[in-house]
Each structure stands twice: as C-alpha cells, then as structure tokens.
C-alpha cells in the first residue's frame, strides 16, 4: 500500500512504515541520540547470532561496536594500507596484461574487442580480497586467478567450492524481495525453496554463502588456535588490546565475519565502478582529477601512497559526488519508534511505527543539490561543500552509521589514484550505460572498458609491477 500521509514529505510505504523526504527528519530517525532503534526488518534476518549490523538491542550493539572499534579506527588505517596496496598491485598486473594500443587521436569509439576489461568484476575482486586480508589475513587469490571461486563448508563439515559474488548477491536479491513483508519473512523464506526462479536460486545461494563465510572463519580460527597473532579484525574479535579473551561463541564470530565480508566488499565495489563510469562520462572532470593526482604522485610511482592522496580535495569530491548520485545503499533503512511514541519534526508518531528515509531521496533534492542528476564534484569543495555534509547519507548517520567508511575511502582513494595515474580508460562507446538493479544494495552491471598505458614524461611505460 502506498499513499500520501497528512503532512508533506511523508509517504506511507507499508501498513506500518513511513518514509520521509524532509531532511529535517534525519536527526530524529538516524541522528546520535535518536529514540528510534533498528526495526524488525533487521531482527528477522538474523542467523543463529546477531552481527553488528542486524543487532537491535542498543547495549548489545554498543558491546559489539566497542570490540570492533579499534579495528576500524582511523588511526589504524595506515596498518591496513599495505594490504590494500598489495591488492592494487595484483589488479595492476592483470590490467597491464590486458592493455591495448592507445586510442588514436580523434577516435572516440574503440574497437569492440579492445573493451576487454570488465572493470566492475575486477574491482569487485579487489574489494573482496582487500577485506578478506584486512579482516582475516587470508589471501583468496581472486585477483591472480581472475575468478571468485571460494572454499566453503557445510555445517556437517563437507567441503565444496562456490562463487563468492554470485552466492552473496543472489541471497541479497531474494532477501530484498521478501524482507519488507516483515512478519511473513521467515515463512516465505522457508517456502521459497519449493518455488522457482530467484526464490529457489536464493535458497541455494544462501547455503553457498553461509558455507563461504563459515569456511573462512574456521580457517582463520585454526590459525589463531595455532598461535598466529595476525594484525586483523579477527584478532580484535578474539581478544582485546591487553590480550584478554572476548570469549565470543563461534556463531557470533561467524556472524561478524559474514557482515564484514558482505558490507565490507559489496558497497565499496559498487562505489568504485560508479565513480569510474561518471568520470568517463565527464572528461573535463576526469582531466582535472588527473592533474591533481599527477601533482601528488611521482611520474614513475605505481601505487599511490595514502598519505599523499588522502587529502586531495578534488579526488574526495569526485568520490562523494558519485556516492551522492548512486548511493550503494538506497533502500529505506527502517527504524522503529519507541513504545511511548516520539516527535518527528512537527508531528507525533505513535510507538512501534517503522520510519525511514532513503539516501536517494535526500541526495536528489534540488533545494540542497541543484541539478541533482548532474555529476558536479565542485559542489563538495570549500565551505559550501562542508555545509552539504549533514545531507550526505551514503553511509547513513549516527550510532548505526557505517563503521567501515574510513576503510572504504582508503580503498577507493588508493585504487583510483593509482589507476588514473597509470592508465587511460575508454567506454565501449560514448553512449554506453551500465545496467542497474536494486536489491539490498543498488548494484551495477558489467562495465567493459578499453585500457591502455598513459604516456607521461618520466613514466617508464615498459616498467612492470
Ligand atoms: C562505499 C562504501 C560503503 C557504503 C556506501 C556503506 C554504507 C553503509 C550504510 C548505509 C550503513 C547503515 C546500514 C543500516 O542502517 O542498516 C552501513 C553500516 C555498516 N557498514 Fe558500511 N558502507 C560502506 C563500506 C563499508 C565497509 C568497507 C565496511 C567494512 C569494512 C562496512 C561495514 C559496515 C558495518 C559493519 C555496518 C553496521 C554498523 C552498525 O550498525 O554499527 N561498510 N554501511
């Protein structure tokens, strides 16, 4: 049921769910100090144990967030940088192999066979491998092999292999189709294995996905039990900084690894594909960004150092403008009002009502972002840009906002700077459009690109990584 509520800017998107478009509602629904909690849409998705993203109880959330806070802290980013740099290097090896001759001056459409790099796929391998290394110190080999077949294990211990992306994205697609039925979700989820199409495929994929994160959890646990003290999220899950064990049950550890591999790779991969697409559609922006990056990197530098590129204002503006136009998470992130009800802007909302705001709605509001469909990174620069931050909802806001945004910026910044410094890219043709599908995330389809080495003074084109 979709209908207009009494006040402007509120849409009833379910029998008990109000969706807001007035940005004033952000602080009431998501801000620090909100009286709302995550709504039942999260609770029903939980497995044997809650993880950081689906736990509803506020003290339990605070406990989990405290355990992981040090791992995600901004001061630790430098510790993860070498892991990200390693993945950039592996990606570059693959792109180097696929480089074609430069596009002749004046030619804008490459030969069809030259658009031989599926940027979306390769950079998704990059984000999965980066988080598997940062989180578990595991090397999955996707970037070296060019596929994402992953070890997996059934609860009875039998082993199998399954494709990482297809398994995860199929589960998410199925979930997105039935999760908003709330009370019916569990029943529909069970029944879906007896049906067909995406529902049946989703059930099969859920087994594969559960097998993948469990296998990776057990592998890392084995290393931990052997006494390996790696610097990664897993270590933070097992012990605090002084070595005191956190004594988490295996189910909780597995749940945290599940969300880390999922949230930690999917959204950043979408963001990385989107920003490249926007840049190639906006050559003047791309040229300006390159100038900024080239000034920050030595001509013969292959992998950007985070220190040198993390504060480049135009680079950050290009990333944020892309995250604004196509936020990787556009779905309404439901929160529930407290039992006694609460005020939202100038209206009293009774207790137990789901309330939310889609990032897409505020990001497309022309009174905040004039010409909202246009890719204009300049809007994020200087003092005027700072004023827009309260309306930037790509990572949500408040205590339940994204814990991984700094890691995401580390990955996006180092990768994009390194690639734009080394290569030229071209779309298959100037009118090329990517396909998009909204599931639990706003996914991007294949992005086939022609890639060739740049010829800039001081850069050794034959140099190998
Ligand atoms: C461009 C990249 C990213 C975007 C757009 C993004 C977006 C979001 C959003 C919108 C939320 C709120 C979800 C909700 O309310 O249900 C969230 C939460 C979360 N994100 Fe991210 N995320 C990104 C990258 C990452 C990375 C790299 C990680 C892990 C390394 C991560 C881990 C998480 C976790 C664990 C939560 C739950 C936090 C909590 O409830 O305390 N995210 N993210």
Short mmCIF file of N, CA and C in Angstrom, two decimals, residues 232-381:
data_model
loop_
_atom_site.label_atom_id
_atom_site.label_comp_id
_atom_site.label_asym_id
_atom_site.label_seq_id
_atom_site.Cartn_x
_atom_site.Cartn_y
_atom_site.Cartn_z
N UNK A 232 44.67 -8.18 12.46
CA UNK A 232 43.47 -8.10 11.62
C UNK A 232 42.22 -8.00 12.51
N UNK A 233 41.06 -7.89 11.89
CA UNK A 233 39.81 -7.76 12.66
C UNK A 233 39.57 -8.99 13.50
N UNK A 234 39.95 -10.13 12.96
CA UNK A 234 39.69 -11.38 13.67
C UNK A 234 40.36 -11.36 15.05
N UNK A 235 41.59 -10.88 15.05
CA UNK A 235 42.33 -10.79 16.32
C UNK A 235 41.56 -9.91 17.31
N UNK A 236 41.01 -8.79 16.80
CA UNK A 236 40.25 -7.88 17.68
C UNK A 236 38.98 -8.55 18.18
N UNK A 237 38.41 -9.44 17.37
CA UNK A 237 37.21 -10.16 17.82
C UNK A 237 37.54 -11.14 18.94
N UNK A 238 38.73 -11.72 18.86
CA UNK A 238 39.08 -12.77 19.82
C UNK A 238 39.59 -12.22 21.15
N UNK A 239 40.35 -11.13 21.07
CA UNK A 239 40.98 -10.60 22.30
C UNK A 239 40.97 -9.09 22.28
N UNK A 240 40.97 -8.48 23.47
CA UNK A 240 41.14 -7.03 23.49
C UNK A 240 42.63 -6.70 23.41
N UNK A 241 42.95 -5.42 23.42
CA UNK A 241 44.34 -5.00 23.20
C UNK A 241 45.29 -5.56 24.26
N UNK A 242 44.76 -5.79 25.48
CA UNK A 242 45.65 -6.30 26.53
C UNK A 242 45.71 -7.83 26.53
N UNK A 243 45.09 -8.45 25.52
CA UNK A 243 45.18 -9.91 25.41
C UNK A 243 44.09 -10.66 26.16
N UNK A 244 43.15 -9.93 26.75
CA UNK A 244 42.04 -10.60 27.44
C UNK A 244 41.07 -11.19 26.42
N UNK A 245 40.72 -12.47 26.55
CA UNK A 245 39.82 -13.05 25.54
C UNK A 245 38.41 -12.46 25.63
N UNK A 246 37.78 -12.28 24.46
CA UNK A 246 36.41 -11.77 24.43
C UNK A 246 35.39 -12.90 24.61
N UNK A 247 35.86 -14.13 24.49
CA UNK A 247 35.00 -15.31 24.71
C UNK A 247 33.72 -15.31 23.90
N UNK A 248 33.80 -14.97 22.64
CA UNK A 248 32.60 -15.00 21.79
C UNK A 248 32.34 -16.43 21.34
N UNK A 249 31.06 -16.76 21.18
CA UNK A 249 30.73 -18.09 20.65
C UNK A 249 31.07 -18.13 19.16
N UNK A 250 31.30 -19.35 18.66
CA UNK A 250 31.66 -19.48 17.24
C UNK A 250 30.58 -18.84 16.35
N UNK A 251 29.30 -19.02 16.72
CA UNK A 251 28.20 -18.45 15.92
C UNK A 251 28.30 -16.94 15.82
N UNK A 252 28.71 -16.29 16.89
CA UNK A 252 28.82 -14.82 16.85
C UNK A 252 30.03 -14.40 16.01
N UNK A 253 31.12 -15.14 16.15
CA UNK A 253 32.31 -14.80 15.35
C UNK A 253 31.97 -14.95 13.87
N UNK A 254 31.31 -16.05 13.54
CA UNK A 254 30.94 -16.29 12.14
C UNK A 254 29.99 -15.20 11.63
N UNK A 255 29.05 -14.77 12.49
CA UNK A 255 28.10 -13.72 12.09
C UNK A 255 28.87 -12.42 11.78
N UNK A 256 29.85 -12.10 12.60
CA UNK A 256 30.62 -10.86 12.36
C UNK A 256 31.46 -10.96 11.08
N UNK A 257 31.99 -12.14 10.83
CA UNK A 257 32.78 -12.31 9.59
C UNK A 257 31.84 -12.23 8.38
N UNK A 258 30.65 -12.78 8.53
CA UNK A 258 29.65 -12.69 7.47
C UNK A 258 29.41 -11.23 7.08
N UNK A 259 29.06 -10.39 8.07
CA UNK A 259 28.73 -9.00 7.73
C UNK A 259 29.96 -8.23 7.26
N UNK A 260 31.12 -8.58 7.82
CA UNK A 260 32.34 -7.88 7.40
C UNK A 260 32.64 -8.15 5.92
N UNK A 261 32.52 -9.43 5.53
CA UNK A 261 32.81 -9.78 4.12
C UNK A 261 31.75 -9.18 3.19
N UNK A 262 30.52 -9.13 3.66
CA UNK A 262 29.42 -8.63 2.84
C UNK A 262 29.46 -7.10 2.74
N UNK A 263 29.22 -6.43 3.89
CA UNK A 263 29.20 -4.96 3.89
C UNK A 263 30.56 -4.39 3.51
N UNK A 264 31.61 -5.12 3.86
CA UNK A 264 32.96 -4.61 3.62
C UNK A 264 33.43 -4.72 2.19
N UNK A 265 32.70 -5.42 1.34
CA UNK A 265 33.15 -5.53 -0.05
C UNK A 265 32.11 -5.02 -1.05
N UNK A 266 30.84 -5.32 -0.82
CA UNK A 266 29.80 -5.05 -1.83
C UNK A 266 29.66 -3.56 -2.15
N UNK A 267 29.49 -2.77 -1.09
CA UNK A 267 29.21 -1.35 -1.30
C UNK A 267 30.41 -0.61 -1.90
N UNK A 268 31.59 -0.92 -1.41
CA UNK A 268 32.77 -0.22 -1.94
C UNK A 268 32.99 -0.57 -3.41
N UNK A 269 32.69 -1.83 -3.76
CA UNK A 269 32.85 -2.23 -5.16
C UNK A 269 31.87 -1.47 -6.05
N UNK A 270 30.66 -1.29 -5.58
CA UNK A 270 29.67 -0.52 -6.37
C UNK A 270 30.17 0.91 -6.52
N UNK A 271 30.66 1.47 -5.42
CA UNK A 271 31.14 2.86 -5.45
C UNK A 271 32.29 3.02 -6.45
N UNK A 272 33.21 2.05 -6.46
CA UNK A 272 34.39 2.13 -7.33
C UNK A 272 33.97 2.07 -8.81
N UNK A 273 33.00 1.22 -9.12
CA UNK A 273 32.54 1.14 -10.51
C UNK A 273 31.80 2.42 -10.91
N UNK A 274 30.98 2.93 -10.01
CA UNK A 274 30.21 4.14 -10.33
C UNK A 274 31.10 5.34 -10.60
N UNK A 275 32.13 5.51 -9.78
CA UNK A 275 32.93 6.72 -9.96
C UNK A 275 33.69 6.66 -11.29
N UNK A 276 34.16 5.49 -11.67
CA UNK A 276 34.84 5.38 -12.96
C UNK A 276 33.87 5.70 -14.10
N UNK A 277 32.66 5.18 -13.98
CA UNK A 277 31.64 5.44 -15.00
C UNK A 277 31.38 6.96 -15.12
N UNK A 278 31.19 7.62 -13.98
CA UNK A 278 30.94 9.06 -14.01
C UNK A 278 32.10 9.83 -14.62
N UNK A 279 33.32 9.43 -14.28
CA UNK A 279 34.49 10.15 -14.79
C UNK A 279 34.60 10.01 -16.30
N UNK A 280 34.31 8.80 -16.80
CA UNK A 280 34.42 8.59 -18.24
C UNK A 280 33.31 9.32 -18.99
N UNK A 281 32.21 9.56 -18.32
CA UNK A 281 31.11 10.32 -18.94
C UNK A 281 31.36 11.83 -18.85
N UNK A 282 32.32 12.21 -18.02
CA UNK A 282 32.59 13.64 -17.79
C UNK A 282 34.09 13.92 -17.96
N UNK A 283 34.56 13.94 -19.22
CA UNK A 283 36.01 14.02 -19.47
C UNK A 283 36.69 15.23 -18.84
N UNK A 284 35.97 16.36 -18.73
CA UNK A 284 36.63 17.54 -18.13
C UNK A 284 36.92 17.30 -16.66
N UNK A 285 35.99 16.65 -15.99
CA UNK A 285 36.20 16.33 -14.57
C UNK A 285 37.39 15.37 -14.45
N UNK A 286 37.39 14.37 -15.33
CA UNK A 286 38.48 13.39 -15.31
C UNK A 286 39.83 14.08 -15.49
N UNK A 287 39.90 15.01 -16.45
CA UNK A 287 41.18 15.69 -16.72
C UNK A 287 41.63 16.48 -15.49
N UNK A 288 40.68 17.16 -14.85
CA UNK A 288 41.04 17.95 -13.67
C UNK A 288 41.50 17.05 -12.52
N UNK A 289 40.84 15.92 -12.38
CA UNK A 289 41.22 14.98 -11.31
C UNK A 289 42.62 14.43 -11.58
N UNK A 290 42.88 14.09 -12.84
CA UNK A 290 44.21 13.55 -13.19
C UNK A 290 45.32 14.54 -12.86
N UNK A 291 45.02 15.80 -13.17
CA UNK A 291 46.03 16.84 -12.86
C UNK A 291 46.36 16.83 -11.37
N UNK A 292 45.30 16.74 -10.57
CA UNK A 292 45.52 16.76 -9.12
C UNK A 292 46.32 15.54 -8.68
N UNK A 293 45.95 14.38 -9.23
CA UNK A 293 46.65 13.15 -8.85
C UNK A 293 48.09 13.17 -9.33
N UNK A 294 48.30 13.62 -10.56
CA UNK A 294 49.67 13.65 -11.10
C UNK A 294 50.57 14.58 -10.28
N UNK A 295 49.99 15.65 -9.76
CA UNK A 295 50.79 16.55 -8.92
C UNK A 295 51.19 15.87 -7.62
N UNK A 296 50.33 14.97 -7.14
CA UNK A 296 50.59 14.32 -5.84
C UNK A 296 51.47 13.08 -5.97
N UNK A 297 51.58 12.52 -7.19
CA UNK A 297 52.37 11.28 -7.35
C UNK A 297 53.58 11.53 -8.24
N UNK A 298 54.66 10.82 -7.97
CA UNK A 298 55.82 10.91 -8.86
C UNK A 298 55.46 10.24 -10.18
N UNK A 299 56.06 10.70 -11.30
CA UNK A 299 55.70 10.11 -12.59
C UNK A 299 55.86 8.58 -12.60
N UNK A 300 56.91 8.08 -11.93
CA UNK A 300 57.15 6.64 -12.00
C UNK A 300 56.57 5.88 -10.79
N UNK A 301 55.75 6.55 -10.01
CA UNK A 301 55.13 5.89 -8.85
C UNK A 301 53.97 5.02 -9.35
N UNK A 302 53.92 3.76 -8.92
CA UNK A 302 52.86 2.88 -9.41
C UNK A 302 51.67 2.88 -8.47
N UNK A 303 51.95 2.72 -7.18
CA UNK A 303 50.83 2.63 -6.23
C UNK A 303 50.85 3.86 -5.34
N UNK A 304 49.75 4.59 -5.37
CA UNK A 304 49.68 5.84 -4.62
C UNK A 304 49.84 5.56 -3.12
N UNK A 305 50.60 6.43 -2.47
CA UNK A 305 50.68 6.27 -1.01
C UNK A 305 49.49 7.03 -0.43
N UNK A 306 48.84 6.42 0.55
CA UNK A 306 47.63 7.02 1.10
C UNK A 306 47.91 8.41 1.66
N UNK A 307 49.08 8.53 2.29
CA UNK A 307 49.47 9.81 2.88
C UNK A 307 49.42 10.92 1.81
N UNK A 308 49.85 10.60 0.59
CA UNK A 308 49.93 11.63 -0.45
C UNK A 308 48.59 11.93 -1.12
N UNK A 309 47.66 11.00 -1.04
CA UNK A 309 46.41 11.25 -1.79
C UNK A 309 45.16 11.40 -0.90
N UNK A 310 45.33 11.12 0.40
CA UNK A 310 44.11 11.08 1.22
C UNK A 310 43.45 12.44 1.37
N UNK A 311 44.24 13.51 1.26
CA UNK A 311 43.62 14.83 1.44
C UNK A 311 43.44 15.60 0.14
N UNK A 312 43.47 14.91 -0.99
CA UNK A 312 43.27 15.63 -2.26
C UNK A 312 41.79 16.02 -2.35
N UNK A 313 41.51 17.32 -2.35
CA UNK A 313 40.10 17.72 -2.25
C UNK A 313 39.25 17.31 -3.45
N UNK A 314 39.85 17.40 -4.64
CA UNK A 314 39.02 17.09 -5.82
C UNK A 314 38.77 15.59 -5.93
N UNK A 315 39.76 14.80 -5.54
CA UNK A 315 39.58 13.34 -5.55
C UNK A 315 38.43 12.96 -4.61
N UNK A 316 38.44 13.51 -3.41
CA UNK A 316 37.39 13.21 -2.45
C UNK A 316 36.03 13.69 -2.97
N UNK A 317 36.05 14.87 -3.60
CA UNK A 317 34.79 15.43 -4.13
C UNK A 317 34.23 14.53 -5.24
N UNK A 318 35.13 13.98 -6.07
CA UNK A 318 34.68 13.08 -7.15
C UNK A 318 34.06 11.81 -6.55
N UNK A 319 34.66 11.30 -5.50
CA UNK A 319 34.11 10.09 -4.85
C UNK A 319 32.75 10.39 -4.22
N UNK A 320 32.67 11.50 -3.51
CA UNK A 320 31.42 11.81 -2.80
C UNK A 320 30.29 12.16 -3.76
N UNK A 321 30.63 12.84 -4.85
CA UNK A 321 29.58 13.18 -5.81
C UNK A 321 29.00 11.92 -6.46
N UNK A 322 29.87 10.94 -6.67
CA UNK A 322 29.41 9.67 -7.23
C UNK A 322 28.55 8.92 -6.20
N UNK A 323 29.00 8.94 -4.95
CA UNK A 323 28.22 8.29 -3.88
C UNK A 323 26.88 8.99 -3.68
N UNK A 324 26.85 10.27 -3.98
CA UNK A 324 25.58 11.01 -3.86
C UNK A 324 24.61 10.55 -4.96
N UNK A 325 25.08 10.54 -6.19
CA UNK A 325 24.15 10.24 -7.30
C UNK A 325 23.69 8.80 -7.25
N UNK A 326 24.61 7.89 -7.05
CA UNK A 326 24.24 6.47 -6.97
C UNK A 326 24.76 5.88 -5.67
N UNK A 327 24.05 6.14 -4.60
CA UNK A 327 24.47 5.56 -3.31
C UNK A 327 24.37 4.05 -3.40
N UNK A 328 25.39 3.35 -2.92
CA UNK A 328 25.32 1.88 -2.98
C UNK A 328 24.17 1.30 -2.14
N UNK A 329 23.74 2.06 -1.13
CA UNK A 329 22.60 1.57 -0.33
C UNK A 329 21.49 2.62 -0.40
N UNK A 330 20.49 2.35 -1.23
CA UNK A 330 19.41 3.33 -1.40
C UNK A 330 18.14 2.90 -0.69
N UNK A 331 18.09 1.64 -0.25
CA UNK A 331 16.85 1.18 0.36
C UNK A 331 16.55 1.96 1.64
N UNK A 332 15.28 2.00 2.00
CA UNK A 332 14.89 2.67 3.24
C UNK A 332 15.37 1.84 4.43
N UNK A 333 16.28 2.39 5.20
CA UNK A 333 16.84 1.67 6.34
C UNK A 333 15.92 1.89 7.54
N UNK A 334 15.08 0.90 7.83
CA UNK A 334 13.97 1.07 8.77
C UNK A 334 14.39 1.20 10.23
N UNK A 335 13.81 2.17 10.89
CA UNK A 335 13.98 2.33 12.34
C UNK A 335 12.59 2.30 12.95
N UNK A 336 12.48 1.90 14.23
CA UNK A 336 11.17 1.83 14.84
C UNK A 336 11.07 2.85 15.97
N UNK A 337 9.91 3.48 16.07
CA UNK A 337 9.72 4.48 17.14
C UNK A 337 9.56 3.76 18.48
N UNK A 338 9.97 4.42 19.60
CA UNK A 338 9.89 3.76 20.91
C UNK A 338 8.43 3.57 21.33
N UNK A 339 8.22 2.67 22.29
CA UNK A 339 6.85 2.29 22.70
C UNK A 339 5.98 3.51 23.03
N UNK A 340 6.61 4.53 23.64
CA UNK A 340 5.81 5.69 24.06
C UNK A 340 5.57 6.67 22.90
N UNK A 341 6.09 6.35 21.73
CA UNK A 341 5.95 7.26 20.59
C UNK A 341 6.98 8.37 20.64
N UNK A 342 7.05 9.19 19.62
CA UNK A 342 8.03 10.29 19.59
C UNK A 342 7.63 11.34 18.56
N UNK A 343 8.23 12.48 18.71
CA UNK A 343 8.01 13.58 17.78
C UNK A 343 8.96 13.42 16.60
N UNK A 344 8.46 13.53 15.37
CA UNK A 344 9.37 13.63 14.22
C UNK A 344 9.01 14.92 13.50
N UNK A 345 9.94 15.84 13.47
CA UNK A 345 9.74 17.24 13.02
C UNK A 345 8.58 17.81 13.84
N UNK A 346 7.43 18.05 13.22
CA UNK A 346 6.36 18.69 14.00
C UNK A 346 5.17 17.75 14.20
N UNK A 347 5.42 16.45 14.12
CA UNK A 347 4.29 15.52 14.22
C UNK A 347 4.58 14.43 15.24
N UNK A 348 3.57 14.06 16.03
CA UNK A 348 3.76 12.96 16.97
C UNK A 348 3.50 11.64 16.23
N UNK A 349 4.45 10.72 16.35
CA UNK A 349 4.30 9.40 15.74
C UNK A 349 4.16 8.37 16.87
N UNK A 350 3.11 7.56 16.84
CA UNK A 350 2.93 6.59 17.92
C UNK A 350 4.07 5.56 17.97
N UNK A 351 4.11 4.80 19.06
CA UNK A 351 5.17 3.80 19.23
C UNK A 351 5.00 2.64 18.26
N UNK A 352 6.12 1.99 17.96
CA UNK A 352 6.08 0.78 17.13
C UNK A 352 5.85 1.01 15.65
N UNK A 353 6.09 2.24 15.19
CA UNK A 353 5.93 2.53 13.75
C UNK A 353 7.32 2.54 13.09
N UNK A 354 7.43 1.88 11.94
CA UNK A 354 8.71 1.94 11.21
C UNK A 354 8.80 3.28 10.49
N UNK A 355 9.95 3.93 10.63
CA UNK A 355 10.19 5.22 9.96
C UNK A 355 11.54 5.15 9.27
N UNK A 356 11.67 5.83 8.15
CA UNK A 356 12.95 5.74 7.43
C UNK A 356 13.07 6.87 6.41
N UNK A 357 14.28 6.98 5.86
CA UNK A 357 14.50 7.91 4.76
C UNK A 357 15.51 7.28 3.82
N UNK A 358 15.22 7.27 2.53
CA UNK A 358 16.18 6.72 1.57
C UNK A 358 17.23 7.78 1.28
N UNK A 359 18.50 7.36 1.26
CA UNK A 359 19.57 8.30 0.92
C UNK A 359 19.30 8.93 -0.45
N UNK A 360 18.73 8.15 -1.33
CA UNK A 360 18.48 8.63 -2.70
C UNK A 360 17.57 9.86 -2.69
N UNK A 361 16.57 9.84 -1.81
CA UNK A 361 15.59 10.93 -1.80
C UNK A 361 16.27 12.25 -1.41
N UNK A 362 17.06 12.23 -0.36
CA UNK A 362 17.70 13.49 0.05
C UNK A 362 18.80 13.88 -0.96
N UNK A 363 19.48 12.90 -1.50
CA UNK A 363 20.56 13.21 -2.46
C UNK A 363 20.04 13.79 -3.77
N UNK A 364 18.76 13.56 -4.04
CA UNK A 364 18.19 14.08 -5.29
C UNK A 364 17.32 15.31 -5.04
N UNK A 365 17.41 15.87 -3.84
CA UNK A 365 16.59 17.04 -3.51
C UNK A 365 17.23 18.29 -4.14
N UNK A 366 16.55 18.91 -5.13
CA UNK A 366 17.19 20.03 -5.83
C UNK A 366 17.37 21.26 -4.97
N UNK A 367 16.64 21.34 -3.84
CA UNK A 367 16.84 22.52 -2.98
C UNK A 367 18.16 22.41 -2.22
N UNK A 368 18.71 21.21 -2.13
CA UNK A 368 20.01 21.02 -1.46
C UNK A 368 21.11 20.81 -2.50
N UNK A 369 20.81 20.02 -3.50
CA UNK A 369 21.78 19.71 -4.55
C UNK A 369 21.21 20.16 -5.89
N UNK A 370 21.41 21.43 -6.25
CA UNK A 370 20.86 21.89 -7.54
C UNK A 370 21.35 21.01 -8.69
N UNK A 371 20.50 20.85 -9.70
CA UNK A 371 20.79 19.96 -10.84
C UNK A 371 21.23 18.58 -10.32
N UNK A 372 20.38 17.93 -9.55
CA UNK A 372 20.81 16.72 -8.82
C UNK A 372 21.24 15.56 -9.70
N UNK A 373 20.80 15.49 -10.95
CA UNK A 373 21.20 14.36 -11.80
C UNK A 373 22.59 14.57 -12.39
N UNK A 374 23.11 15.80 -12.28
CA UNK A 374 24.41 16.08 -12.91
C UNK A 374 25.57 15.77 -11.96
N UNK A 375 26.64 15.27 -12.57
CA UNK A 375 27.85 14.93 -11.81
C UNK A 375 28.70 16.20 -11.68
N UNK A 376 28.60 16.86 -10.51
CA UNK A 376 29.31 18.13 -10.30
C UNK A 376 30.13 18.05 -9.01
N UNK A 377 31.34 17.47 -9.07
CA UNK A 377 32.13 17.31 -7.84
C UNK A 377 32.40 18.65 -7.13
N UNK A 378 32.45 19.74 -7.91
CA UNK A 378 32.77 21.06 -7.33
C UNK A 378 31.85 21.42 -6.18
N UNK A 379 30.65 20.87 -6.17
CA UNK A 379 29.70 21.27 -5.12
C UNK A 379 30.18 20.86 -3.72
N UNK A 380 31.14 19.90 -3.68
CA UNK A 380 31.61 19.41 -2.38
C UNK A 380 32.83 20.16 -1.87
N UNK A 381 33.32 21.14 -2.67
CA UNK A 381 34.57 21.81 -2.30
C UNK A 381 34.32 22.99 -1.34
#
